[in-house]
Amino acid sequence: MMNVNNNVIKRYNPENIAKPVGNYSHVTKISKNAEIYVFSGQIGIDQNNNIPTDFNQQVTNTMSNIVEILSSQKLTPDNVIKINIWATEEIDWDHFYEIWDRVFGTTPPSMTIAYIKGLGLPELKIELDVWAAG
């Protein structure tokens, strides 16, 4: 199955391999004339420079920050091609996918998830590494 988000990015879930185990696309193809954007890891800090202690609030803030940084470059979540997720504790997938689906809809980007011991600041519990094309 192929999903087309725009004329730059096409998403695929080939039928000859297992379906994704989550809300992501197995393959994201970028047009050869696209500009690639690499963003620093986005964290759960709010607009007042506070990092909440609650994991799910960090997830919500992180997704909001992703939308804002994309917007700063005149991009939308449809332009995201890959997200690497780094978490220091188990992800509440119900909450995560509620926010993820709201941001990325029915054609989500490719995704990798890793659980790690720590991030750049001790209070951080999740960080998302975002790549986009436009």
JSON list of N, CA and C in Angstrom, two decimals, residues 61-92:
[
{"chain": "A", "resi": 61, "resn": "ASN", "atom": "N", "xyz": [4.32, 18.20, 25.04]},
{"chain": "A", "resi": 61, "resn": "ASN", "atom": "CA", "xyz": [5.12, 19.39, 24.75]},
{"chain": "A", "resi": 61, "resn": "ASN", "atom": "C", "xyz": [6.07, 19.13, 23.57]},
{"chain": "A", "resi": 62, "resn": "THR", "atom": "N", "xyz": [6.67, 17.95, 23.54]},
{"chain": "A", "resi": 62, "resn": "THR", "atom": "CA", "xyz": [7.61, 17.62, 22.47]},
{"chain": "A", "resi": 62, "resn": "THR", "atom": "C", "xyz": [6.92, 17.67, 21.12]},
{"chain": "A", "resi": 63, "resn": "MET", "atom": "N", "xyz": [5.74, 17.07, 21.02]},
{"chain": "A", "resi": 63, "resn": "MET", "atom": "CA", "xyz": [5.00, 17.08, 19.75]},
{"chain": "A", "resi": 63, "resn": "MET", "atom": "C", "xyz": [4.62, 18.51, 19.36]},
{"chain": "A", "resi": 64, "resn": "SER", "atom": "N", "xyz": [4.24, 19.31, 20.32]},
{"chain": "A", "resi": 64, "resn": "SER", "atom": "CA", "xyz": [3.92, 20.72, 20.04]},
{"chain": "A", "resi": 64, "resn": "SER", "atom": "C", "xyz": [5.16, 21.45, 19.54]},
{"chain": "A", "resi": 65, "resn": "ASN", "atom": "N", "xyz": [6.30, 21.18, 20.16]},
{"chain": "A", "resi": 65, "resn": "ASN", "atom": "CA", "xyz": [7.55, 21.82, 19.73]},
{"chain": "A", "resi": 65, "resn": "ASN", "atom": "C", "xyz": [7.93, 21.39, 18.32]},
{"chain": "A", "resi": 66, "resn": "ILE", "atom": "N", "xyz": [7.65, 20.15, 17.96]},
{"chain": "A", "resi": 66, "resn": "ILE", "atom": "CA", "xyz": [7.93, 19.67, 16.61]},
{"chain": "A", "resi": 66, "resn": "ILE", "atom": "C", "xyz": [7.08, 20.45, 15.59]},
{"chain": "A", "resi": 67, "resn": "VAL", "atom": "N", "xyz": [5.80, 20.60, 15.88]},
{"chain": "A", "resi": 67, "resn": "VAL", "atom": "CA", "xyz": [4.92, 21.35, 14.97]},
{"chain": "A", "resi": 67, "resn": "VAL", "atom": "C", "xyz": [5.43, 22.78, 14.82]},
{"chain": "A", "resi": 68, "resn": "GLU", "atom": "N", "xyz": [5.86, 23.39, 15.91]},
{"chain": "A", "resi": 68, "resn": "GLU", "atom": "CA", "xyz": [6.34, 24.78, 15.86]},
{"chain": "A", "resi": 68, "resn": "GLU", "atom": "C", "xyz": [7.65, 24.92, 15.10]},
{"chain": "A", "resi": 69, "resn": "ILE", "atom": "N", "xyz": [8.59, 24.00, 15.32]},
{"chain": "A", "resi": 69, "resn": "ILE", "atom": "CA", "xyz": [9.86, 24.12, 14.60]},
{"chain": "A", "resi": 69, "resn": "ILE", "atom": "C", "xyz": [9.67, 23.87, 13.11]},
{"chain": "A", "resi": 70, "resn": "LEU", "atom": "N", "xyz": [8.78, 22.95, 12.75]},
{"chain": "A", "resi": 70, "resn": "LEU", "atom": "CA", "xyz": [8.45, 22.75, 11.35]},
{"chain": "A", "resi": 70, "resn": "LEU", "atom": "C", "xyz": [7.87, 24.03, 10.75]},
{"chain": "A", "resi": 71, "resn": "SER", "atom": "N", "xyz": [6.93, 24.63, 11.47]},
{"chain": "A", "resi": 71, "resn": "SER", "atom": "CA", "xyz": [6.29, 25.86, 11.02]},
{"chain": "A", "resi": 71, "resn": "SER", "atom": "C", "xyz": [7.31, 26.97, 10.80]},
{"chain": "A", "resi": 72, "resn": "SER", "atom": "N", "xyz": [8.35, 27.02, 11.63]},
{"chain": "A", "resi": 72, "resn": "SER", "atom": "CA", "xyz": [9.37, 28.06, 11.49]},
{"chain": "A", "resi": 72, "resn": "SER", "atom": "C", "xyz": [10.09, 27.97, 10.15]},
{"chain": "A", "resi": 73, "resn": "GLN", "atom": "N", "xyz": [10.02, 26.81, 9.50]},
{"chain": "A", "resi": 73, "resn": "GLN", "atom": "CA", "xyz": [10.63, 26.60, 8.19]},
{"chain": "A", "resi": 73, "resn": "GLN", "atom": "C", "xyz": [9.58, 26.47, 7.08]},
{"chain": "A", "resi": 74, "resn": "LYS", "atom": "N", "xyz": [8.34, 26.88, 7.41]},
{"chain": "A", "resi": 74, "resn": "LYS", "atom": "CA", "xyz": [7.22, 26.78, 6.47]},
{"chain": "A", "resi": 74, "resn": "LYS", "atom": "C", "xyz": [6.95, 25.33, 6.05]},
{"chain": "A", "resi": 75, "resn": "LEU", "atom": "N", "xyz": [7.11, 24.42, 7.00]},
{"chain": "A", "resi": 75, "resn": "LEU", "atom": "CA", "xyz": [6.83, 23.00, 6.80]},
{"chain": "A", "resi": 75, "resn": "LEU", "atom": "C", "xyz": [5.67, 22.59, 7.70]},
{"chain": "A", "resi": 76, "resn": "THR", "atom": "N", "xyz": [5.09, 21.43, 7.40]},
{"chain": "A", "resi": 76, "resn": "THR", "atom": "CA", "xyz": [4.03, 20.85, 8.23]},
{"chain": "A", "resi": 76, "resn": "THR", "atom": "C", "xyz": [4.45, 19.43, 8.62]},
{"chain": "A", "resi": 77, "resn": "PRO", "atom": "N", "xyz": [3.71, 18.77, 9.49]},
{"chain": "A", "resi": 77, "resn": "PRO", "atom": "CA", "xyz": [4.02, 17.38, 9.82]},
{"chain": "A", "resi": 77, "resn": "PRO", "atom": "C", "xyz": [4.04, 16.46, 8.60]},
{"chain": "A", "resi": 78, "resn": "ASP", "atom": "N", "xyz": [3.34, 16.81, 7.51]},
{"chain": "A", "resi": 78, "resn": "ASP", "atom": "CA", "xyz": [3.39, 16.01, 6.29]},
{"chain": "A", "resi": 78, "resn": "ASP", "atom": "C", "xyz": [4.79, 15.97, 5.68]},
{"chain": "A", "resi": 79, "resn": "ASN", "atom": "N", "xyz": [5.63, 16.95, 6.02]},
{"chain": "A", "resi": 79, "resn": "ASN", "atom": "CA", "xyz": [7.00, 17.01, 5.49]},
{"chain": "A", "resi": 79, "resn": "ASN", "atom": "C", "xyz": [7.97, 16.13, 6.27]},
{"chain": "A", "resi": 80, "resn": "VAL", "atom": "N", "xyz": [7.56, 15.61, 7.42]},
{"chain": "A", "resi": 80, "resn": "VAL", "atom": "CA", "xyz": [8.46, 14.78, 8.23]},
{"chain": "A", "resi": 80, "resn": "VAL", "atom": "C", "xyz": [8.66, 13.44, 7.55]},
{"chain": "A", "resi": 81, "resn": "ILE", "atom": "N", "xyz": [9.93, 13.04, 7.42]},
{"chain": "A", "resi": 81, "resn": "ILE", "atom": "CA", "xyz": [10.23, 11.78, 6.75]},
{"chain": "A", "resi": 81, "resn": "ILE", "atom": "C", "xyz": [10.66, 10.70, 7.74]},
{"chain": "A", "resi": 82, "resn": "LYS", "atom": "N", "xyz": [11.25, 11.09, 8.86]},
{"chain": "A", "resi": 82, "resn": "LYS", "atom": "CA", "xyz": [11.75, 10.09, 9.81]},
{"chain": "A", "resi": 82, "resn": "LYS", "atom": "C", "xyz": [11.82, 10.72, 11.19]},
{"chain": "A", "resi": 83, "resn": "ILE", "atom": "N", "xyz": [11.43, 9.94, 12.19]},
{"chain": "A", "resi": 83, "resn": "ILE", "atom": "CA", "xyz": [11.57, 10.36, 13.59]},
{"chain": "A", "resi": 83, "resn": "ILE", "atom": "C", "xyz": [12.22, 9.22, 14.36]},
{"chain": "A", "resi": 84, "resn": "ASN", "atom": "N", "xyz": [13.27, 9.56, 15.09]},
{"chain": "A", "resi": 84, "resn": "ASN", "atom": "CA", "xyz": [13.88, 8.63, 16.04]},
{"chain": "A", "resi": 84, "resn": "ASN", "atom": "C", "xyz": [13.42, 9.06, 17.42]},
{"chain": "A", "resi": 85, "resn": "ILE", "atom": "N", "xyz": [12.91, 8.11, 18.19]},
{"chain": "A", "resi": 85, "resn": "ILE", "atom": "CA", "xyz": [12.38, 8.39, 19.52]},
{"chain": "A", "resi": 85, "resn": "ILE", "atom": "C", "xyz": [13.32, 7.78, 20.55]},
{"chain": "A", "resi": 86, "resn": "TRP", "atom": "N", "xyz": [13.77, 8.60, 21.46]},
{"chain": "A", "resi": 86, "resn": "TRP", "atom": "CA", "xyz": [14.65, 8.17, 22.55]},
{"chain": "A", "resi": 86, "resn": "TRP", "atom": "C", "xyz": [13.90, 8.40, 23.85]},
{"chain": "A", "resi": 87, "resn": "ALA", "atom": "N", "xyz": [13.67, 7.36, 24.63]},
{"chain": "A", "resi": 87, "resn": "ALA", "atom": "CA", "xyz": [12.93, 7.49, 25.88]},
{"chain": "A", "resi": 87, "resn": "ALA", "atom": "C", "xyz": [13.69, 6.81, 27.02]},
{"chain": "A", "resi": 88, "resn": "THR", "atom": "N", "xyz": [13.60, 7.41, 28.20]},
{"chain": "A", "resi": 88, "resn": "THR", "atom": "CA", "xyz": [14.28, 6.86, 29.37]},
{"chain": "A", "resi": 88, "resn": "THR", "atom": "C", "xyz": [13.36, 6.01, 30.23]},
{"chain": "A", "resi": 89, "resn": "GLU", "atom": "N", "xyz": [12.07, 6.01, 29.91]},
{"chain": "A", "resi": 89, "resn": "GLU", "atom": "CA", "xyz": [11.13, 5.14, 30.61]},
{"chain": "A", "resi": 89, "resn": "GLU", "atom": "C", "xyz": [10.09, 4.66, 29.61]},
{"chain": "A", "resi": 90, "resn": "GLU", "atom": "N", "xyz": [9.35, 3.65, 29.99]},
{"chain": "A", "resi": 90, "resn": "GLU", "atom": "CA", "xyz": [8.38, 3.05, 29.08]},
{"chain": "A", "resi": 90, "resn": "GLU", "atom": "C", "xyz": [7.35, 4.08, 28.61]},
{"chain": "A", "resi": 91, "resn": "ILE", "atom": "N", "xyz": [7.11, 4.07, 27.32]},
{"chain": "A", "resi": 91, "resn": "ILE", "atom": "CA", "xyz": [6.16, 5.01, 26.72]},
{"chain": "A", "resi": 91, "resn": "ILE", "atom": "C", "xyz": [4.73, 4.53, 26.97]},
{"chain": "A", "resi": 92, "resn": "ASP", "atom": "N", "xyz": [3.87, 5.46, 27.37]},
{"chain": "A", "resi": 92, "resn": "ASP", "atom": "CA", "xyz": [2.44, 5.21, 27.48]},
{"chain": "A", "resi": 92, "resn": "ASP", "atom": "C", "xyz": [1.88, 5.34, 26.06]}
]
